[in-house]
Amino acid sequence: MKGQPCLSAGYPEPYAATADTYDRLVGWAIDQWGERPRPHMAAFLQHLWSDRAQPIREVLEICCGTGLMLEQLARLGYSVTGLDRSEAMLGQARKRLGARIPLVHSELPEIPLDREFDAVVCAASALNYLPDHESLVRTFHAVARTVRTGGSFVFDILSAHRLRGDFGTQVWAGDLDDLAFIWKFEHHPEGRYSDLTYTQFLKAGGPDADTFTATRELHRLYALDHDTLRQAATEAGFTDIAVFDNYSAHPVGDSTNYETWTLTRA
Ligand SMILES: C[S@@+](CC[C@H](N)C(=O)[O-])C[C@H]1O[C@@H](n2cnc3c(N)ncnc32)[C@H](O)[C@@H]1O
């Protein structure tokens, strides 16, 4: 399985054209949308893992993108490995992290690693890309095979509330001088997803050039409801399932935009 077949017509694979601007877009999303900075996410994980009977040392990030989170976890002393389906994103991660951090090119639900980790994490709403129930269930089973007994799985998602609300209806624009962009969101209730059309204008030849190159990508983000997630996680062998508001100690509520899920491998 490679890419989302329904999205192939007319659009490149998500992140193929935007991997090199991704980190700047994350900065913008932190300012505009309340996405948590990666040091905050990493500190949440460190706190969560601090009182475990068996210490957490080896961590796999699935959907690691350009390695923003891996970098923070490595700084905190964890031994990290990354996995992503986008070669362009992994290329950026390799530049950031150097040659010594293992990076695996694979598309969930496949996790082709023949070893166990103390923890698996998935940051920045990547599981919202899983296109159907079967991929979600298979992903949970693959993670359960990859994390040791008593180990931790933490992921965050965009809430269904957000995909129906501002991430289902609005248009945003950003102007960062040499990089301008438009995010257009459209919610499709019957399919339980939002289509995010991302159009980017980047100064070709660097900040001093006078022409812009335009690219457009379609990112389809699926709503994940609590009952479905809990059932899939439990069936895969996870326990102690808890949900928090955006990497905080607060429980989720009706207005939660980002949900942080913490689970233990039974
Ligand atoms: C929003 S980015 C998050 C990147 C990173 N976790 C971070 O904190 O910045 C989503 C990432 O998920 C990856 N991704 C989406 N669906 C995937 C799948 N089925 N298998 C592997 N990677 C996937 C994309 O290629 C992209 O790099």
JSON list of C-alpha atoms in Angstrom, two decimals, residues 4 34 36 40 49 69 72 100 168 181 228 232 240 243 255:
[
{"chain": "A", "resi": 4, "resn": "GLN", "atom": "CA", "xyz": [-3.86, 7.19, -0.50]},
{"chain": "A", "resi": 34, "resn": "GLY", "atom": "CA", "xyz": [-2.26, 26.17, 19.29]},
{"chain": "A", "resi": 36, "resn": "ARG", "atom": "CA", "xyz": [2.32, 22.45, 20.96]},
{"chain": "A", "resi": 40, "resn": "HIS", "atom": "CA", "xyz": [6.71, 20.91, 25.31]},
{"chain": "A", "resi": 49, "resn": "TRP", "atom": "CA", "xyz": [7.58, 8.15, 31.78]},
{"chain": "A", "resi": 69, "resn": "MET", "atom": "CA", "xyz": [10.29, 15.35, 17.92]},
{"chain": "A", "resi": 72, "resn": "GLN", "atom": "CA", "xyz": [13.93, 16.77, 21.31]},
{"chain": "A", "resi": 100, "resn": "ARG", "atom": "CA", "xyz": [23.65, 7.83, 13.57]},
{"chain": "A", "resi": 168, "resn": "GLY", "atom": "CA", "xyz": [-13.54, 21.65, 8.36]},
{"chain": "A", "resi": 181, "resn": "PHE", "atom": "CA", "xyz": [0.56, 29.81, 1.66]},
{"chain": "A", "resi": 228, "resn": "THR", "atom": "CA", "xyz": [-13.37, 3.28, 18.02]},
{"chain": "A", "resi": 232, "resn": "ALA", "atom": "CA", "xyz": [-8.99, -0.90, 18.63]},
{"chain": "A", "resi": 240, "resn": "ASP", "atom": "CA", "xyz": [-4.43, 2.22, 31.06]},
{"chain": "A", "resi": 243, "resn": "VAL", "atom": "CA", "xyz": [-6.85, 11.07, 26.95]},
{"chain": "A", "resi": 255, "resn": "SER", "atom": "CA", "xyz": [-13.76, 22.27, 22.94]}
]
